[in-house]
CSV table of C-alpha atoms and ligand atoms in Angstrom, one decimal:
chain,number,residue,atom,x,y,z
A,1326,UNK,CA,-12.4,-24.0,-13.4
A,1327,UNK,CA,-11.5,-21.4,-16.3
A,1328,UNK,CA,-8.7,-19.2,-15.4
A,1329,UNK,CA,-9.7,-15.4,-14.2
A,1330,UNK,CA,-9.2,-13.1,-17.1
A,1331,UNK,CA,-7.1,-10.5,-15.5
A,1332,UNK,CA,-6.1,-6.8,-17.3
A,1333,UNK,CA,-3.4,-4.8,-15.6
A,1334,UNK,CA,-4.6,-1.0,-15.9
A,1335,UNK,CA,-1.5,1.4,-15.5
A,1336,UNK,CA,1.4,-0.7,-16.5
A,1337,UNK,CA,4.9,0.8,-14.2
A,1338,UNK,CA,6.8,0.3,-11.9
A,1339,UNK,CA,5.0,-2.0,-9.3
A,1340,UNK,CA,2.9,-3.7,-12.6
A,1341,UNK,CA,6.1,-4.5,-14.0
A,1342,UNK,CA,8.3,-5.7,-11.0
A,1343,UNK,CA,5.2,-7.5,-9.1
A,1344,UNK,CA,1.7,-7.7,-10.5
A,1345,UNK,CA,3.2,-9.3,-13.9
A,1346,UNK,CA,5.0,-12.2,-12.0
A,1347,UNK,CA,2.3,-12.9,-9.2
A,1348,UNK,CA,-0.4,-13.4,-11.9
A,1349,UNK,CA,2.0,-15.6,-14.8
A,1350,UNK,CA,2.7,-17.6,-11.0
A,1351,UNK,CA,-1.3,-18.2,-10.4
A,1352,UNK,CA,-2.9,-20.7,-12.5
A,1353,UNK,CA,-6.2,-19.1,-11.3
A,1354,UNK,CA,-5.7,-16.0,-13.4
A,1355,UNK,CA,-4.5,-15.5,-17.2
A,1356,UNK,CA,-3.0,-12.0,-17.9
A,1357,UNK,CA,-5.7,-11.2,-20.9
A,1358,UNK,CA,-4.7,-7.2,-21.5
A,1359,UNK,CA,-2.8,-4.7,-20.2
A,1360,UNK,CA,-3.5,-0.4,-20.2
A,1361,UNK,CA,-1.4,2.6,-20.3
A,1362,UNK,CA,-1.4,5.8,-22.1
A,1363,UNK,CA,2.6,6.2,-22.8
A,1364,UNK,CA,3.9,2.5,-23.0
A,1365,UNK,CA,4.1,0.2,-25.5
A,1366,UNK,CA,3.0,-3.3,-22.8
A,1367,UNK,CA,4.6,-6.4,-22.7
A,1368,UNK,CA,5.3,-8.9,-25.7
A,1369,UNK,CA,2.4,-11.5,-26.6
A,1370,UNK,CA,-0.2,-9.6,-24.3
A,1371,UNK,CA,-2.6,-7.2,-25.9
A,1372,UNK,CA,-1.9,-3.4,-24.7
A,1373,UNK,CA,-4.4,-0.5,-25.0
A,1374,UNK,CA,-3.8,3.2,-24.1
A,1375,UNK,CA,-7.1,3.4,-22.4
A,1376,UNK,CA,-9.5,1.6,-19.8
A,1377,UNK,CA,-12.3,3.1,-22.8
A,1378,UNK,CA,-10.6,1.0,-25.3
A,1379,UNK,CA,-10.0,-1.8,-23.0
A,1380,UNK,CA,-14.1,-2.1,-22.3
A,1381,UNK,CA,-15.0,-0.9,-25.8
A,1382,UNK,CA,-12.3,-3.0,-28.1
A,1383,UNK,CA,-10.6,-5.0,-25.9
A,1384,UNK,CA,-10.6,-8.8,-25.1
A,1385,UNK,CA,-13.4,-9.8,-22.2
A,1386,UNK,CA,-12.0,-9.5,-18.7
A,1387,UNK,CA,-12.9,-10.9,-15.8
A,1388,UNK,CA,-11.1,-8.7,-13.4
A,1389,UNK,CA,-8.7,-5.6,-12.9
A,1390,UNK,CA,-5.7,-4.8,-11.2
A,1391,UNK,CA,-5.4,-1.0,-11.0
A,1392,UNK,CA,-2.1,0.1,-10.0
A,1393,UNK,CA,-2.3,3.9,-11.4
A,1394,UNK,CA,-1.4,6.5,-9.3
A,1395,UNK,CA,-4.4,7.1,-6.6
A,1396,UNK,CA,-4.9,10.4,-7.9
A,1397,UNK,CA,-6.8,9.0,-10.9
A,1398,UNK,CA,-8.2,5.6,-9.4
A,1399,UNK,CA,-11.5,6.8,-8.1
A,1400,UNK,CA,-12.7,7.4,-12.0
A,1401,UNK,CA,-11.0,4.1,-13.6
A,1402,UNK,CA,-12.9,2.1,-10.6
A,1403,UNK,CA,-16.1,3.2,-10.5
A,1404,UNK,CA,-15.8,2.4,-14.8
A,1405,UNK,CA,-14.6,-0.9,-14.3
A,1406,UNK,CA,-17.5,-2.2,-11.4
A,1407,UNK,CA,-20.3,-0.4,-13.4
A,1408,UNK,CA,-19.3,-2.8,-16.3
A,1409,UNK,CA,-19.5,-5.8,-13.5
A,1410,UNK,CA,-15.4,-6.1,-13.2
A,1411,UNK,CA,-14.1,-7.9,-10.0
A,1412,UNK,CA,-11.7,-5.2,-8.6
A,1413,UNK,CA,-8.3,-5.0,-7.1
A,1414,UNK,CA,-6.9,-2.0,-6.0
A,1415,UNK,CA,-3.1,-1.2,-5.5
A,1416,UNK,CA,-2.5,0.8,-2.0
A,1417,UNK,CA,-3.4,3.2,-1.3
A,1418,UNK,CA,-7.0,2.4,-2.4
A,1419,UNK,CA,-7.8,6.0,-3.0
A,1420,UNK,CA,-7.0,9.4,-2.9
A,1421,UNK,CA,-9.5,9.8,-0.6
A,1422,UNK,CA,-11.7,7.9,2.2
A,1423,UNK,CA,-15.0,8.9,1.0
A,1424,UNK,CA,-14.3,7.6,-2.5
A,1425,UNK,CA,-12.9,4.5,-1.4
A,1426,UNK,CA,-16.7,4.0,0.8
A,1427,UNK,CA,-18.0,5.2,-3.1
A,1428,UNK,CA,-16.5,2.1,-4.1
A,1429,UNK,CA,-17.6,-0.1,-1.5
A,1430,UNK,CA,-21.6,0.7,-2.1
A,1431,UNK,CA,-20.7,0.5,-5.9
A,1432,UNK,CA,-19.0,-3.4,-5.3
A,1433,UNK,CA,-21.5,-4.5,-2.5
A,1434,UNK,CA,-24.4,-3.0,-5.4
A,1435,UNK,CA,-23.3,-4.5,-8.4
A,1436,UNK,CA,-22.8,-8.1,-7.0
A,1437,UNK,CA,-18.5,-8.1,-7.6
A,1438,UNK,CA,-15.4,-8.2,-5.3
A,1439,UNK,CA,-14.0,-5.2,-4.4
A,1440,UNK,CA,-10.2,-5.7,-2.8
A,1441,UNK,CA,-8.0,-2.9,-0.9
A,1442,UNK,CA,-4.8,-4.9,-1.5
A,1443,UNK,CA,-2.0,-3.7,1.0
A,1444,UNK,CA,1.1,-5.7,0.0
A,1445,UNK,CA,3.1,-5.4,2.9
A,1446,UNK,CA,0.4,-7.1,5.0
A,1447,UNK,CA,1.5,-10.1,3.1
A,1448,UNK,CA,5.4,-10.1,4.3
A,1449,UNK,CA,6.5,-13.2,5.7
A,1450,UNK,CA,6.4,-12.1,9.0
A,1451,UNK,CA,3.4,-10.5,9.7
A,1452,UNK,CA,1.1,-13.2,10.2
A,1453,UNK,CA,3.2,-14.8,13.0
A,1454,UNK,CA,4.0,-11.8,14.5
A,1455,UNK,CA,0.5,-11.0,14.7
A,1456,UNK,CA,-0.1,-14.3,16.3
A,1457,UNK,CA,2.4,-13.5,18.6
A,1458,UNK,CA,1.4,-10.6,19.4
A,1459,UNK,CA,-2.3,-11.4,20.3
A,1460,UNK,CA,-1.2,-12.9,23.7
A,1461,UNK,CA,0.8,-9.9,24.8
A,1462,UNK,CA,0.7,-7.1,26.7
A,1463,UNK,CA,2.3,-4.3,24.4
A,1464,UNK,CA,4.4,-1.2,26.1
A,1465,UNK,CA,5.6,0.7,23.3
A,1466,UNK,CA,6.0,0.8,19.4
A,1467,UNK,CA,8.6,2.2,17.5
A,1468,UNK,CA,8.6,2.3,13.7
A,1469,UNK,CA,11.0,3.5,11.5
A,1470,UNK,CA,10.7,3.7,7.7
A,1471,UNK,CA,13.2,5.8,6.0
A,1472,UNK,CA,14.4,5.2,2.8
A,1473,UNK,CA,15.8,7.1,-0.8
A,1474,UNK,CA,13.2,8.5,-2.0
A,1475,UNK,CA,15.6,9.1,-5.7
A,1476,UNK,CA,16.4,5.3,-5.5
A,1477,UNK,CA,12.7,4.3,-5.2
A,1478,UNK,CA,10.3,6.8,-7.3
A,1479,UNK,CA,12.8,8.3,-9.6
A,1480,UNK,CA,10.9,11.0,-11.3
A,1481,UNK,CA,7.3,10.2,-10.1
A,1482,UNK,CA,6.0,13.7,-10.3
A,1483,UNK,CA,2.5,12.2,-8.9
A,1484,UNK,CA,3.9,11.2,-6.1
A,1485,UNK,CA,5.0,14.6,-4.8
A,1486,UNK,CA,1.3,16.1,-5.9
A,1487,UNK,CA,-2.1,16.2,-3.9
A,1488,UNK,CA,-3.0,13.3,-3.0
A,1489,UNK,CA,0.1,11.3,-3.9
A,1490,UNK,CA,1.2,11.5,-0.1
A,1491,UNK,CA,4.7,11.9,-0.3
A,1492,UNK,CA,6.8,9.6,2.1
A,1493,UNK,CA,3.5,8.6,3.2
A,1494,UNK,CA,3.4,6.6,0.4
A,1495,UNK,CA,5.6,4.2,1.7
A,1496,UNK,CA,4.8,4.9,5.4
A,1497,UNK,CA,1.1,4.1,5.1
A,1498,UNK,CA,2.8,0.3,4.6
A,1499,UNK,CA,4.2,0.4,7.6
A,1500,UNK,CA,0.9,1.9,9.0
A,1501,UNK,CA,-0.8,-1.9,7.0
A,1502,UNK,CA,1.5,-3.7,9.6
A,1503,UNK,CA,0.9,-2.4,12.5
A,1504,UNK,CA,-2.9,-1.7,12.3
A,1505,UNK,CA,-3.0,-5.1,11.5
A,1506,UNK,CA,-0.9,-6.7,14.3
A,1507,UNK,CA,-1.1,-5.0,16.9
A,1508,UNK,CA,-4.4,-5.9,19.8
A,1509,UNK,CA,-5.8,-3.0,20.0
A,1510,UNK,CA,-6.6,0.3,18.2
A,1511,UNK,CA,-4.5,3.4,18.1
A,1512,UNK,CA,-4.8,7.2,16.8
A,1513,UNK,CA,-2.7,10.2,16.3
A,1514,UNK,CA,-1.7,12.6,19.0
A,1515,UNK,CA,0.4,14.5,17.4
A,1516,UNK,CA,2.3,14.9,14.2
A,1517,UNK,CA,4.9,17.3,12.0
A,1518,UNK,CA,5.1,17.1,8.2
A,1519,UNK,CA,8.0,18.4,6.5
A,1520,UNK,CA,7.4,19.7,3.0
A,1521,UNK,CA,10.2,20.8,0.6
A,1522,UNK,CA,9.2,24.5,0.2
A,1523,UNK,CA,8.5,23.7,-3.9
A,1524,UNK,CA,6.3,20.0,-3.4
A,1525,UNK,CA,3.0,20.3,-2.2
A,1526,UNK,CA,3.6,16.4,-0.1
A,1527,UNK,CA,5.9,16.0,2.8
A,1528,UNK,CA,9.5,14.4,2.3
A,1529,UNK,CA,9.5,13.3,6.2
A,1530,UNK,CA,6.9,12.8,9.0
A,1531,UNK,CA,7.2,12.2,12.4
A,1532,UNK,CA,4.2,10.9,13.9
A,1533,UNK,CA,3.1,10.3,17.8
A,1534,UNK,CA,-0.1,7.9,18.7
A,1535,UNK,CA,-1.3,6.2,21.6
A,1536,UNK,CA,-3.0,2.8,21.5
A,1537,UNK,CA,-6.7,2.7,23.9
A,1538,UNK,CA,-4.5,1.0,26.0
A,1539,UNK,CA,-2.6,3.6,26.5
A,1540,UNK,CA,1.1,2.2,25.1
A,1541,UNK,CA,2.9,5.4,23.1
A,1542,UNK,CA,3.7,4.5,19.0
A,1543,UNK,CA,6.5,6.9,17.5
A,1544,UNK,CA,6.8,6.9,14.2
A,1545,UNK,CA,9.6,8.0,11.9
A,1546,UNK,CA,9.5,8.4,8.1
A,1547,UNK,CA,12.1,10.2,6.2
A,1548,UNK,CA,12.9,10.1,2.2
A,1549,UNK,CA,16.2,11.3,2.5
A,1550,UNK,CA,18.3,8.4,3.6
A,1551,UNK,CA,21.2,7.4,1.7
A,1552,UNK,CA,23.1,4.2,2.2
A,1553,UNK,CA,21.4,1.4,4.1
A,1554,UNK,CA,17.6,1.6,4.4
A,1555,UNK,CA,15.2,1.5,7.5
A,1556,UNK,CA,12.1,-0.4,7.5
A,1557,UNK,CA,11.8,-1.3,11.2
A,1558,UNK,CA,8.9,-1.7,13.2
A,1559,UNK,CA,10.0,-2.5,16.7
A,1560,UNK,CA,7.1,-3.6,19.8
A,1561,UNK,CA,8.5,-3.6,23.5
A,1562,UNK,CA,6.2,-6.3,25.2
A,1563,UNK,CA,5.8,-7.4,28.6
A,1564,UNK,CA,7.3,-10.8,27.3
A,1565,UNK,CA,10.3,-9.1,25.9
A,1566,UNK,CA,10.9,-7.2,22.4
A,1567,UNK,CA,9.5,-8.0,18.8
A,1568,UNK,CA,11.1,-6.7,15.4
A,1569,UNK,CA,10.5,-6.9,12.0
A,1570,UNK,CA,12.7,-6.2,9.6
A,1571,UNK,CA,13.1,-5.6,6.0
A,1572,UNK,CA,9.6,-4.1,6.0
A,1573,UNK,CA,8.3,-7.3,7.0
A,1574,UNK,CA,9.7,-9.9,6.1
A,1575,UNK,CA,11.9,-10.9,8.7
A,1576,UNK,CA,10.8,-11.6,11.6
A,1577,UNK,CA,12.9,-11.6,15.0
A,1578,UNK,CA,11.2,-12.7,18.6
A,1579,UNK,CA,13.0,-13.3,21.9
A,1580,UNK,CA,13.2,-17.2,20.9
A,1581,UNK,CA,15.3,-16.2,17.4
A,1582,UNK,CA,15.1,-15.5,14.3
A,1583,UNK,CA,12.8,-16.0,10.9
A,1584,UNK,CA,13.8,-15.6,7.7
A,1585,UNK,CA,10.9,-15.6,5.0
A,1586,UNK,CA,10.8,-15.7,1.3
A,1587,UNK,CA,9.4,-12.7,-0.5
A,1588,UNK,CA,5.9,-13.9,-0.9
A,1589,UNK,CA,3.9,-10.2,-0.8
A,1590,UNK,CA,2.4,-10.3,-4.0
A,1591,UNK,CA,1.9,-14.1,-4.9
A,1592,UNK,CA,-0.3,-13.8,-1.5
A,1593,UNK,CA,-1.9,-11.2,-2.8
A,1594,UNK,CA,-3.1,-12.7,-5.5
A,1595,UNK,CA,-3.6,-16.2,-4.0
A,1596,UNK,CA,-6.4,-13.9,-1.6
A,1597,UNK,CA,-7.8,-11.8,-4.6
A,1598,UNK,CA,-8.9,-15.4,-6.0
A,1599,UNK,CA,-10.2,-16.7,-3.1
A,1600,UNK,CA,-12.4,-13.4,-2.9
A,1601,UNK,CA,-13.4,-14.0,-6.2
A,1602,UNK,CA,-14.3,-17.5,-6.0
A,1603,UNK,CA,-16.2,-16.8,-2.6
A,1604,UNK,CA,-18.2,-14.1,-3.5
A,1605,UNK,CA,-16.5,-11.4,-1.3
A,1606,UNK,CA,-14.9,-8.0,-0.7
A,1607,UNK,CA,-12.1,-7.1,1.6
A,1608,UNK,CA,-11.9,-3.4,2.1
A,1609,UNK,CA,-10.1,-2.3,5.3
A,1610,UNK,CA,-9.0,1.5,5.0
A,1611,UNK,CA,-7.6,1.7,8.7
A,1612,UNK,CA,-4.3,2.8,7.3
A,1613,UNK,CA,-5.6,5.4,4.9
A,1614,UNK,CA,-7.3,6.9,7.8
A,1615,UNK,CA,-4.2,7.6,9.5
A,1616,UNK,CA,-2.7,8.8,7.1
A,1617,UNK,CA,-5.9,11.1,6.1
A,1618,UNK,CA,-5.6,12.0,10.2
A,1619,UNK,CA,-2.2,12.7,10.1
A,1620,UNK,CA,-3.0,15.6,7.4
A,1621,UNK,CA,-5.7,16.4,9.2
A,1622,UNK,CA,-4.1,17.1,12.5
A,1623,UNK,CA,-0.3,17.3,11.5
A,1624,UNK,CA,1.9,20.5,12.3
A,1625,UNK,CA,3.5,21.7,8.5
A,1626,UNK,CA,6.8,22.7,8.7
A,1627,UNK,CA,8.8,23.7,5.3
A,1628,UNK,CA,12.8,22.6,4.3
A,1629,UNK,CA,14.8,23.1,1.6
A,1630,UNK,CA,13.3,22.2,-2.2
A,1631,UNK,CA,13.4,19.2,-3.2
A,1632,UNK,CA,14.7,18.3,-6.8
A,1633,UNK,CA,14.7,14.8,-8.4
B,650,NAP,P1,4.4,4.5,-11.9
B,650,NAP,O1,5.6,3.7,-12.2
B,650,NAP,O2,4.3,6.0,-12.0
B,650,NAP,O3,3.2,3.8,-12.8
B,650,NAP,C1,1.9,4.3,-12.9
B,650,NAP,C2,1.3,3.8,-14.2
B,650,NAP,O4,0.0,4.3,-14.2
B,650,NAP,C3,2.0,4.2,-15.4
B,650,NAP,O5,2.1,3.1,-16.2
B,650,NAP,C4,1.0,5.2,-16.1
B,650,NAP,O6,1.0,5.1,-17.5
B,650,NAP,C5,-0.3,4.6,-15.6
B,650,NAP,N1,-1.4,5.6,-15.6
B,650,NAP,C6,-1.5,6.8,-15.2
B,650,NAP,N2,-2.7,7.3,-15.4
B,650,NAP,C7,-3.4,6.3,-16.1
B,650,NAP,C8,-4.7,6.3,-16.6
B,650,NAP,N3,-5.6,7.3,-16.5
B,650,NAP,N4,-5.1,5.1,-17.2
B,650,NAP,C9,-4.3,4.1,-17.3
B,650,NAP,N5,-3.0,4.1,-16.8
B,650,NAP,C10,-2.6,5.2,-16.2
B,650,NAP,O7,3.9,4.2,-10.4
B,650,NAP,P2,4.1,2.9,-9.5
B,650,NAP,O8,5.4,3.1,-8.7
B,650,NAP,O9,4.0,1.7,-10.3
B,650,NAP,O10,2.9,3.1,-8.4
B,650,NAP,C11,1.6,2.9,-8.8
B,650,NAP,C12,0.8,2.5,-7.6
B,650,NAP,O11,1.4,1.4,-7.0
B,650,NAP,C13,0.8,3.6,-6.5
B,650,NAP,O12,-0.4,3.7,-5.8
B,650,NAP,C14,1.9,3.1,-5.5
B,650,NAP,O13,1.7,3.6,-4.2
B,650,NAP,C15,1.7,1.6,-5.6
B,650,NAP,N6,2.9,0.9,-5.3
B,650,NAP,C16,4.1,1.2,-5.8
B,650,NAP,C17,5.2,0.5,-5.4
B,650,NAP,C18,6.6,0.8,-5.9
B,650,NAP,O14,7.6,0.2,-5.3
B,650,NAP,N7,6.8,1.6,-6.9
B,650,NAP,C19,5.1,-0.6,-4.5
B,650,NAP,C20,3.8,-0.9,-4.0
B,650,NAP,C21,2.7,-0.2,-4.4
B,650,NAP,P3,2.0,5.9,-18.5
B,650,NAP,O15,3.3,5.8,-17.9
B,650,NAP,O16,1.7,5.2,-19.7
B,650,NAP,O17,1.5,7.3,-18.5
């Protein structure tokens, strides 16, 4: 079977550290192009400033991996399936709910796969805690995710802007876990974002819901921890206590401990092809809607600014 001509659109951080290795690691996809405006692409691989020039001058593609910012995703997408593109979308999928449904009709229309990748759903330990967690009854969930937000998006002005969600963006990862493994559905309650009085996104979050069950899930998220980082999910159970760590990928029940390799991205990739090769679209925007919910129904509260 001929590779899956893949083009990168919006070559950074998360291009560069994990989309770039996952797809020169799958034998089902060759890296044909790669698009920015302000960088100059890898060696060997053709680079265009554009997703214009990409369709206009460009080498054929097969499919896309946008990992912009979400701010601008909803216009790049809708380009790439009207020109019949299979379609994979960094998290979040959009900056919005409804254009992420746009999408959707748009995929389902034009005959391609359409995929809401959320990375961390891919960490070594989800899948067995998930497992693990289907026979249980659960009592409480606590999840903490605070982390440096100058260590991890040095200078990402987006990130601070509307739509760019703030420490969100790395909470709604934690909020891809735990929709994910946990039995039953849960919404907000109750919520405070804190916003640095000079960014319009909030620099913590603390969150309460309530599964239909009726077990309490606190939620945490702060950008301003130095030193060692925080990405704990923790589930009291009424066959004792379940934690991952390391946003994921360790995994440790009342029988021990698992270690697991990092393996986020490869499996994202290894799924993209099998939705490509089956004819299918996986769109699941649970986590964006709690997030959307928690703006929707969140207390502000303002601290001091917030400089970079
Ligand atoms: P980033 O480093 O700021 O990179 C964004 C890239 O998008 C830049 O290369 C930028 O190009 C490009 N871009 C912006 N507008 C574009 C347009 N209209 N057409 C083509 N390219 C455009 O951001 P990032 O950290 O990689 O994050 C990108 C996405 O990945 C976000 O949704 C984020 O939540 C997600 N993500 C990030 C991480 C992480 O650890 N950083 C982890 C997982 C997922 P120029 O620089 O050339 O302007």
């Amino acid at each position: 079977m001929d590779p899956i001509r893949i083009a990168i659109v919006g070559i950074g951080k998360i291009a560069r550290d994990q989309h770039v290795p996952a797809i020169r690691g799958n034998n089902a996809f060759s890296l044909a192009a790669t698009v920015s405006p302000h960088d100059a692409g890898l060696d060997g691989v053709p680079h265009l400033a554009s997703l214009d020039s990409l369709l206009r001058d460009g080498p054929a593609v097969d499919a896309i991996a946008l990992c912009t910012p979400p701010q601008v995703r909803y216009d790049l997408a809708a380009q790439a399936l009207g020109r019949g593109v299979h379609l994979f979308l960094e998290k979040p999928p959009g900056a919005t709910l409804a254009e992420v449904g746009a999408l959707q009709a748009q995929a389902d229309k034009v005959g391609v796969s359409l995929f809401a990748a959320w990375h961390s759903r891919f960490a070594a330990g989800v899948a067995p805690a998930r497992a693990w967690l289907a026979e249980r009854r659960i009592e409480s969930v606590s999840i903490v995710w605070r982390e440096d937000v100058r260590v991890w998006h040095p200078g990402q002005a987006w990130i601070w802007q509307p739509g760019g969600l703030g420490v969100f963006d790395p909470g709604i990862n934690a909020l891809s876990i735990v929709t994910h493994i946990l039995p039953r559905p849960f919404f907000l309650r109750d919520a405070t974002l804190t916003l640095p009085d000079n960014r319009a996104a909030p620099i913590a979050a603390d969150l309460h819901f309530r599964d239909t069950g009726g077990a309490p899930i606190h939620m945490d998220l702060d950008w301003r921890q130095t030193g060692p980082q925080s990405w704990d999910i923790v589930v009291e159970t009424d066959a004792g206590t379940l934690k991952l760590s390391q946003g994921g990928a360790v995994l440790h029940l009342p029988s021990g401990t698992e270690h697991g390799e990092d393996v986020e991205y490869p499996g994202l990739y290894s799924r993209f092809a099998a939705l490509i090769r089956g004819g299918r679209s996986d769109v699941d925007t649970d986590p964006l809607r709690l997030v959307a919910d928690a703006f929707l129904r969140g207390r502000r509260e303002t601290t001091d600014a917030f400089h970079d």
